[in-house]
Amino acid sequence: MTAEPLNPIPKVADSSNAPEAVTTMVRHVRETWREIEPYTPEVAQFFYGMLFTLAPEARDFFPIHMDVRSGKLVRAIVNILQSVDRPDDVAPYLVQLGRDHRKFGVQSHHYEAIGTALLAAVKRQLGPGWTDDVERAWAEAFTIVARSMQDAAEADEYPPSWTGTVAEHRRLSWDLALVRIEPDRHIPYRPGQYLSVEVPQRPRLWRNLSPANAPRPDGSIEFHVRAIEGGWVSRGIVSHTQPGDVWRFGAPMGQLHVDRESGRDILMIAGGTGITPLQSILDDLGRYGKNPNVTIFYGGAAREDLYALEVLRSLSATNPWLTVHPVVERDEGLSGFEVGTLADVVSSYGAWADHDVLVSGSPSMIRATVSRMLVAGTALDQIRYDPFIEE
Ligand SMILES: Cc1cc2nc3c(=O)[nH]c(=O)nc-3n(C[C@H](O)[C@H](O)[C@H](O)COP(=O)(O)OP(=O)(O)OC[C@H]3O[C@@H](n4cnc5c(N)ncnc54)[C@H](O)[C@@H]3O)c2cc1C
């Protein structure tokens, strides 16, 4: 299904409307997974062993050096299986995932091999707990997921992947680079979406990156990439990317978007390079004369982390609908900056009733911000986010 971890399902919605059979199925999956989760490395090792026996060519979907015991893929699949009782959230996500996975050359027999290997690995670890009901639950949940992804892949009218050439690579700071890509053909992403990317310095290590601009007539895309300490791909991009490098992209994914016609104002909350999908949305809004009011809180540990602040400020100087609040965690005595975590600062303003809320940043920042906002009274269905996962 993927060589990279799948994002956890973006929303925690109410599953009380799901049919009883589906609720029971998910309960079986959850309960049995809870029992064996501490043994994820063993489950993963068995899973990959069986998968590569059933479909040896599937090895090419994964990085050359792979840690078979890390369990990221198994955990990611199980995350999705545990969410099939929330079809409103899951279905659009699976459609995007199915399209994205075409970049690997995944065929229907690979889904079968993955399902067989997963069930065999869970069964082996669970021992006597693997009853007929449990087996049916895992098989049905996997079938729902695999079928949705395959249907989406088959119906997709676009190519399985895109290529683009690096036209510019510029350091914005010691650990941050801007990379401008000229795709060979138009990549049909919406402002706020992200793309999975493979770079020549790190073959088969796909990572998600968010375009920082709205689609342009010439198709060019800017990415802002921060080198993560110990990060395989981000450090490769920041340090070694050269003009002329060819990057490969999967199908656009992601839930972040703005409905200009909704009549509601927008609250945006961005940490670090989480600003990029929001910049793309703002770039798009900047093309219209009339927009909802947009308030953006842009935060980091210190002033130097807010690399896009000047761009945001100049956008707000010419667009009265945009208000920018910079936020830093360290009190550096800066005027015009609020001090604290984004979660603290944003929730200190109350519930943000009548706003659509877009949150973008690291998984920990998203978790903290969303949970504080819920406590402050913001309704869950007001909030959208695409977690920068690393579970
Ligand atoms: C939807 C989405 C959009 C994204 N958009 C962008 C973007 O526009 N620009 C950008 O620079 N990155 C973006 N990312 C993050 C990016 O996909 C990679 O996860 C990140 O660059 C690290 O990859 P790596 O190979 O260097 O690190 P890895 O080798 O995968 O990980 C090395 C270590 O760093 C930790 N780590 C991984 N990611 C992060 C992180 N984001 N913050 C802190 N620690 C981390 C890991 O847990 C691990 O310990 C996005 C992620 C998602 C899910």
mmCIF file with all atom_site columns, N, CA and C in Angstrom, residues 340-384:
data_model
loop_
_atom_site.group_PDB
_atom_site.id
_atom_site.type_symbol
_atom_site.label_atom_id
_atom_site.label_alt_id
_atom_site.label_comp_id
_atom_site.label_asym_id
_atom_site.label_entity_id
_atom_site.label_seq_id
_atom_site.pdbx_PDB_ins_code
_atom_site.Cartn_x
_atom_site.Cartn_y
_atom_site.Cartn_z
_atom_site.occupancy
_atom_site.B_iso_or_equiv
_atom_site.pdbx_formal_charge
_atom_site.auth_seq_id
_atom_site.auth_comp_id
_atom_site.auth_asym_id
_atom_site.auth_atom_id
_atom_site.pdbx_PDB_model_num
ATOM 1   N N  . GLY A 1 340 ? 4.268   32.601 23.740 1.00 0.00 ? 340 GLY A N  1
ATOM 2   C CA . GLY A 1 340 ? 3.640   31.366 24.238 1.00 0.00 ? 340 GLY A CA 1
ATOM 3   C C  . GLY A 1 340 ? 3.615   30.339 23.121 1.00 0.00 ? 340 GLY A C  1
ATOM 4   N N  . THR A 1 341 ? 3.025   29.190 23.392 1.00 0.00 ? 341 THR A N  1
ATOM 5   C CA . THR A 1 341 ? 2.833   28.230 22.300 1.00 0.00 ? 341 THR A CA 1
ATOM 6   C C  . THR A 1 341 ? 1.624   28.684 21.493 1.00 0.00 ? 341 THR A C  1
ATOM 7   N N  . LEU A 1 342 ? 1.548   28.195 20.274 1.00 0.00 ? 342 LEU A N  1
ATOM 8   C CA . LEU A 1 342 ? 0.376   28.540 19.464 1.00 0.00 ? 342 LEU A CA 1
ATOM 9   C C  . LEU A 1 342 ? -0.912  28.111 20.166 1.00 0.00 ? 342 LEU A C  1
ATOM 10  N N  . ALA A 1 343 ? -0.857  26.934 20.816 1.00 0.00 ? 343 ALA A N  1
ATOM 11  C CA . ALA A 1 343 ? -2.053  26.435 21.515 1.00 0.00 ? 343 ALA A CA 1
ATOM 12  C C  . ALA A 1 343 ? -2.495  27.425 22.592 1.00 0.00 ? 343 ALA A C  1
ATOM 13  N N  . ASP A 1 344 ? -1.529  27.925 23.386 1.00 0.00 ? 344 ASP A N  1
ATOM 14  C CA . ASP A 1 344 ? -1.865  28.876 24.460 1.00 0.00 ? 344 ASP A CA 1
ATOM 15  C C  . ASP A 1 344 ? -2.457  30.157 23.879 1.00 0.00 ? 344 ASP A C  1
ATOM 16  N N  . VAL A 1 345 ? -1.731  30.701 22.912 1.00 0.00 ? 345 VAL A N  1
ATOM 17  C CA . VAL A 1 345 ? -2.094  32.035 22.421 1.00 0.00 ? 345 VAL A CA 1
ATOM 18  C C  . VAL A 1 345 ? -3.452  32.003 21.714 1.00 0.00 ? 345 VAL A C  1
ATOM 19  N N  . VAL A 1 346 ? -3.632  31.035 20.815 1.00 0.00 ? 346 VAL A N  1
ATOM 20  C CA . VAL A 1 346 ? -4.885  31.015 20.040 1.00 0.00 ? 346 VAL A CA 1
ATOM 21  C C  . VAL A 1 346 ? -6.073  30.753 20.953 1.00 0.00 ? 346 VAL A C  1
ATOM 22  N N  . SER A 1 347 ? -5.918  29.809 21.893 1.00 0.00 ? 347 SER A N  1
ATOM 23  C CA . SER A 1 347 ? -7.078  29.488 22.731 1.00 0.00 ? 347 SER A CA 1
ATOM 24  C C  . SER A 1 347 ? -7.369  30.618 23.732 1.00 0.00 ? 347 SER A C  1
ATOM 25  N N  . SER A 1 348 ? -6.394  31.514 23.979 1.00 0.00 ? 348 SER A N  1
ATOM 26  C CA . SER A 1 348 ? -6.671  32.632 24.896 1.00 0.00 ? 348 SER A CA 1
ATOM 27  C C  . SER A 1 348 ? -7.687  33.617 24.296 1.00 0.00 ? 348 SER A C  1
ATOM 28  N N  . TYR A 1 349 ? -7.927  33.509 22.976 1.00 0.00 ? 349 TYR A N  1
ATOM 29  C CA . TYR A 1 349 ? -8.923  34.386 22.328 1.00 0.00 ? 349 TYR A CA 1
ATOM 30  C C  . TYR A 1 349 ? -10.340 33.812 22.398 1.00 0.00 ? 349 TYR A C  1
ATOM 31  N N  . GLY A 1 350 ? -10.506 32.610 22.987 1.00 0.00 ? 350 GLY A N  1
ATOM 32  C CA . GLY A 1 350 ? -11.842 32.030 23.096 1.00 0.00 ? 350 GLY A CA 1
ATOM 33  C C  . GLY A 1 350 ? -12.080 30.961 22.055 1.00 0.00 ? 350 GLY A C  1
ATOM 34  N N  . ALA A 1 351 ? -13.350 30.788 21.674 1.00 0.00 ? 351 ALA A N  1
ATOM 35  C CA . ALA A 1 351 ? -13.737 29.611 20.877 1.00 0.00 ? 351 ALA A CA 1
ATOM 36  C C  . ALA A 1 351 ? -13.677 29.833 19.369 1.00 0.00 ? 351 ALA A C  1
ATOM 37  N N  . TRP A 1 352 ? -13.483 31.070 18.932 1.00 0.00 ? 352 TRP A N  1
ATOM 38  C CA . TRP A 1 352 ? -13.466 31.366 17.498 1.00 0.00 ? 352 TRP A CA 1
ATOM 39  C C  . TRP A 1 352 ? -14.751 30.872 16.808 1.00 0.00 ? 352 TRP A C  1
ATOM 40  N N  . ALA A 1 353 ? -15.868 31.189 17.462 1.00 0.00 ? 353 ALA A N  1
ATOM 41  C CA . ALA A 1 353 ? -17.163 30.806 16.882 1.00 0.00 ? 353 ALA A CA 1
ATOM 42  C C  . ALA A 1 353 ? -17.283 31.430 15.498 1.00 0.00 ? 353 ALA A C  1
ATOM 43  N N  . ASP A 1 354 ? -18.027 30.781 14.600 1.00 0.00 ? 354 ASP A N  1
ATOM 44  C CA . ASP A 1 354 ? -18.265 31.272 13.232 1.00 0.00 ? 354 ASP A CA 1
ATOM 45  C C  . ASP A 1 354 ? -16.992 31.389 12.391 1.00 0.00 ? 354 ASP A C  1
ATOM 46  N N  . HIS A 1 355 ? -15.934 30.716 12.791 1.00 0.00 ? 355 HIS A N  1
ATOM 47  C CA . HIS A 1 355 ? -14.719 30.670 11.963 1.00 0.00 ? 355 HIS A CA 1
ATOM 48  C C  . HIS A 1 355 ? -14.493 29.249 11.467 1.00 0.00 ? 355 HIS A C  1
ATOM 49  N N  . ASP A 1 356 ? -13.995 29.124 10.251 1.00 0.00 ? 356 ASP A N  1
ATOM 50  C CA . ASP A 1 356 ? -13.400 27.858 9.824  1.00 0.00 ? 356 ASP A CA 1
ATOM 51  C C  . ASP A 1 356 ? -11.941 27.922 10.238 1.00 0.00 ? 356 ASP A C  1
ATOM 52  N N  . VAL A 1 357 ? -11.462 26.836 10.852 1.00 0.00 ? 357 VAL A N  1
ATOM 53  C CA . VAL A 1 357 ? -10.112 26.849 11.422 1.00 0.00 ? 357 VAL A CA 1
ATOM 54  C C  . VAL A 1 357 ? -9.220  25.876 10.643 1.00 0.00 ? 357 VAL A C  1
ATOM 55  N N  . LEU A 1 358 ? -8.072  26.373 10.195 1.00 0.00 ? 358 LEU A N  1
ATOM 56  C CA . LEU A 1 358 ? -7.097  25.534 9.482  1.00 0.00 ? 358 LEU A CA 1
ATOM 57  C C  . LEU A 1 358 ? -5.821  25.489 10.316 1.00 0.00 ? 358 LEU A C  1
ATOM 58  N N  . VAL A 1 359 ? -5.376  24.285 10.646 1.00 0.00 ? 359 VAL A N  1
ATOM 59  C CA . VAL A 1 359 ? -4.183  24.145 11.486 1.00 0.00 ? 359 VAL A CA 1
ATOM 60  C C  . VAL A 1 359 ? -3.124  23.378 10.689 1.00 0.00 ? 359 VAL A C  1
ATOM 61  N N  . SER A 1 360 ? -1.882  23.868 10.697 1.00 0.00 ? 360 SER A N  1
ATOM 62  C CA . SER A 1 360 ? -0.837  23.207 9.919  1.00 0.00 ? 360 SER A CA 1
ATOM 63  C C  . SER A 1 360 ? 0.501   23.290 10.651 1.00 0.00 ? 360 SER A C  1
ATOM 64  N N  . GLY A 1 361 ? 1.144   22.134 10.823 1.00 0.00 ? 361 GLY A N  1
ATOM 65  C CA . GLY A 1 361 ? 2.433   22.113 11.520 1.00 0.00 ? 361 GLY A CA 1
ATOM 66  C C  . GLY A 1 361 ? 2.826   20.698 11.884 1.00 0.00 ? 361 GLY A C  1
ATOM 67  N N  . SER A 1 362 ? 3.686   20.562 12.884 1.00 0.00 ? 362 SER A N  1
ATOM 68  C CA . SER A 1 362 ? 4.147   19.239 13.288 1.00 0.00 ? 362 SER A CA 1
ATOM 69  C C  . SER A 1 362 ? 3.001   18.495 13.983 1.00 0.00 ? 362 SER A C  1
ATOM 70  N N  . PRO A 1 363 ? 3.094   17.153 14.087 1.00 0.00 ? 363 PRO A N  1
ATOM 71  C CA . PRO A 1 363 ? 2.017   16.406 14.745 1.00 0.00 ? 363 PRO A CA 1
ATOM 72  C C  . PRO A 1 363 ? 1.793   16.882 16.176 1.00 0.00 ? 363 PRO A C  1
ATOM 73  N N  . SER A 1 364 ? 2.882   17.188 16.894 1.00 0.00 ? 364 SER A N  1
ATOM 74  C CA . SER A 1 364 ? 2.690   17.578 18.297 1.00 0.00 ? 364 SER A CA 1
ATOM 75  C C  . SER A 1 364 ? 2.019   18.943 18.385 1.00 0.00 ? 364 SER A C  1
ATOM 76  N N  . MET A 1 365 ? 2.387   19.851 17.478 1.00 0.00 ? 365 MET A N  1
ATOM 77  C CA . MET A 1 365 ? 1.757   21.177 17.476 1.00 0.00 ? 365 MET A CA 1
ATOM 78  C C  . MET A 1 365 ? 0.263   21.052 17.135 1.00 0.00 ? 365 MET A C  1
ATOM 79  N N  . ILE A 1 366 ? -0.044  20.193 16.158 1.00 0.00 ? 366 ILE A N  1
ATOM 80  C CA . ILE A 1 366 ? -1.458  20.033 15.773 1.00 0.00 ? 366 ILE A CA 1
ATOM 81  C C  . ILE A 1 366 ? -2.259  19.442 16.937 1.00 0.00 ? 366 ILE A C  1
ATOM 82  N N  . ARG A 1 367 ? -1.693  18.395 17.527 1.00 0.00 ? 367 ARG A N  1
ATOM 83  C CA . ARG A 1 367 ? -2.396  17.740 18.655 1.00 0.00 ? 367 ARG A CA 1
ATOM 84  C C  . ARG A 1 367 ? -2.663  18.746 19.768 1.00 0.00 ? 367 ARG A C  1
ATOM 85  N N  . ALA A 1 368 ? -1.611  19.495 20.154 1.00 0.00 ? 368 ALA A N  1
ATOM 86  C CA . ALA A 1 368 ? -1.754  20.438 21.277 1.00 0.00 ? 368 ALA A CA 1
ATOM 87  C C  . ALA A 1 368 ? -2.780  21.518 20.928 1.00 0.00 ? 368 ALA A C  1
ATOM 88  N N  . THR A 1 369 ? -2.676  22.049 19.709 1.00 0.00 ? 369 THR A N  1
ATOM 89  C CA . THR A 1 369 ? -3.546  23.171 19.340 1.00 0.00 ? 369 THR A CA 1
ATOM 90  C C  . THR A 1 369 ? -5.002  22.722 19.240 1.00 0.00 ? 369 THR A C  1
ATOM 91  N N  . VAL A 1 370 ? -5.216  21.591 18.579 1.00 0.00 ? 370 VAL A N  1
ATOM 92  C CA . VAL A 1 370 ? -6.601  21.138 18.410 1.00 0.00 ? 370 VAL A CA 1
ATOM 93  C C  . VAL A 1 370 ? -7.208  20.813 19.771 1.00 0.00 ? 370 VAL A C  1
ATOM 94  N N  . SER A 1 371 ? -6.451  20.127 20.640 1.00 0.00 ? 371 SER A N  1
ATOM 95  C CA . SER A 1 371 ? -7.092  19.757 21.909 1.00 0.00 ? 371 SER A CA 1
ATOM 96  C C  . SER A 1 371 ? -7.364  20.993 22.768 1.00 0.00 ? 371 SER A C  1
ATOM 97  N N  . ARG A 1 372 ? -6.456  21.993 22.752 1.00 0.00 ? 372 ARG A N  1
ATOM 98  C CA . ARG A 1 372 ? -6.745  23.210 23.521 1.00 0.00 ? 372 ARG A CA 1
ATOM 99  C C  . ARG A 1 372 ? -7.940  23.970 22.944 1.00 0.00 ? 372 ARG A C  1
ATOM 100 N N  . MET A 1 373 ? -8.075  23.970 21.637 1.00 0.00 ? 373 MET A N  1
ATOM 101 C CA . MET A 1 373 ? -9.205  24.679 21.034 1.00 0.00 ? 373 MET A CA 1
ATOM 102 C C  . MET A 1 373 ? -10.526 23.995 21.386 1.00 0.00 ? 373 MET A C  1
ATOM 103 N N  . LEU A 1 374 ? -10.493 22.661 21.427 1.00 0.00 ? 374 LEU A N  1
ATOM 104 C CA . LEU A 1 374 ? -11.727 21.949 21.788 1.00 0.00 ? 374 LEU A CA 1
ATOM 105 C C  . LEU A 1 374 ? -12.127 22.315 23.221 1.00 0.00 ? 374 LEU A C  1
ATOM 106 N N  . VAL A 1 375 ? -11.128 22.386 24.099 1.00 0.00 ? 375 VAL A N  1
ATOM 107 C CA . VAL A 1 375 ? -11.417 22.765 25.489 1.00 0.00 ? 375 VAL A CA 1
ATOM 108 C C  . VAL A 1 375 ? -11.957 24.196 25.538 1.00 0.00 ? 375 VAL A C  1
ATOM 109 N N  . ALA A 1 376 ? -11.421 25.073 24.676 1.00 0.00 ? 376 ALA A N  1
ATOM 110 C CA . ALA A 1 376 ? -11.871 26.483 24.667 1.00 0.00 ? 376 ALA A CA 1
ATOM 111 C C  . ALA A 1 376 ? -13.264 26.635 24.042 1.00 0.00 ? 376 ALA A C  1
ATOM 112 N N  . GLY A 1 377 ? -13.801 25.528 23.489 1.00 0.00 ? 377 GLY A N  1
ATOM 113 C CA . GLY A 1 377 ? -15.174 25.583 22.985 1.00 0.00 ? 377 GLY A CA 1
ATOM 114 C C  . GLY A 1 377 ? -15.309 25.558 21.475 1.00 0.00 ? 377 GLY A C  1
ATOM 115 N N  . THR A 1 378 ? -14.203 25.457 20.754 1.00 0.00 ? 378 THR A N  1
ATOM 116 C CA . THR A 1 378 ? -14.292 25.355 19.291 1.00 0.00 ? 378 THR A CA 1
ATOM 117 C C  . THR A 1 378 ? -14.861 23.976 18.940 1.00 0.00 ? 378 THR A C  1
ATOM 118 N N  . ALA A 1 379 ? -15.785 23.944 17.995 1.00 0.00 ? 379 ALA A N  1
ATOM 119 C CA . ALA A 1 379 ? -16.375 22.642 17.617 1.00 0.00 ? 379 ALA A CA 1
ATOM 120 C C  . ALA A 1 379 ? -15.418 21.901 16.691 1.00 0.00 ? 379 ALA A C  1
ATOM 121 N N  . LEU A 1 380 ? -15.365 20.572 16.842 1.00 0.00 ? 380 LEU A N  1
ATOM 122 C CA . LEU A 1 380 ? -14.439 19.771 16.048 1.00 0.00 ? 380 LEU A CA 1
ATOM 123 C C  . LEU A 1 380 ? -14.666 19.944 14.546 1.00 0.00 ? 380 LEU A C  1
ATOM 124 N N  . ASP A 1 381 ? -15.955 20.079 14.171 1.00 0.00 ? 381 ASP A N  1
ATOM 125 C CA . ASP A 1 381 ? -16.181 20.154 12.721 1.00 0.00 ? 381 ASP A CA 1
ATOM 126 C C  . ASP A 1 381 ? -15.842 21.533 12.133 1.00 0.00 ? 381 ASP A C  1
ATOM 127 N N  . GLN A 1 382 ? -15.406 22.479 12.982 1.00 0.00 ? 382 GLN A N  1
ATOM 128 C CA . GLN A 1 382 ? -14.878 23.746 12.444 1.00 0.00 ? 382 GLN A CA 1
ATOM 129 C C  . GLN A 1 382 ? -13.419 23.593 12.001 1.00 0.00 ? 382 GLN A C  1
ATOM 130 N N  . ILE A 1 383 ? -12.741 22.531 12.495 1.00 0.00 ? 383 ILE A N  1
ATOM 131 C CA . ILE A 1 383 ? -11.279 22.478 12.390 1.00 0.00 ? 383 ILE A CA 1
ATOM 132 C C  . ILE A 1 383 ? -10.829 21.510 11.296 1.00 0.00 ? 383 ILE A C  1
ATOM 133 N N  . ARG A 1 384 ? -9.881  21.953 10.453 1.00 0.00 ? 384 ARG A N  1
ATOM 134 C CA . ARG A 1 384 ? -9.287  21.064 9.436  1.00 0.00 ? 384 ARG A CA 1
ATOM 135 C C  . ARG A 1 384 ? -7.777  21.024 9.628  1.00 0.00 ? 384 ARG A C  1
#
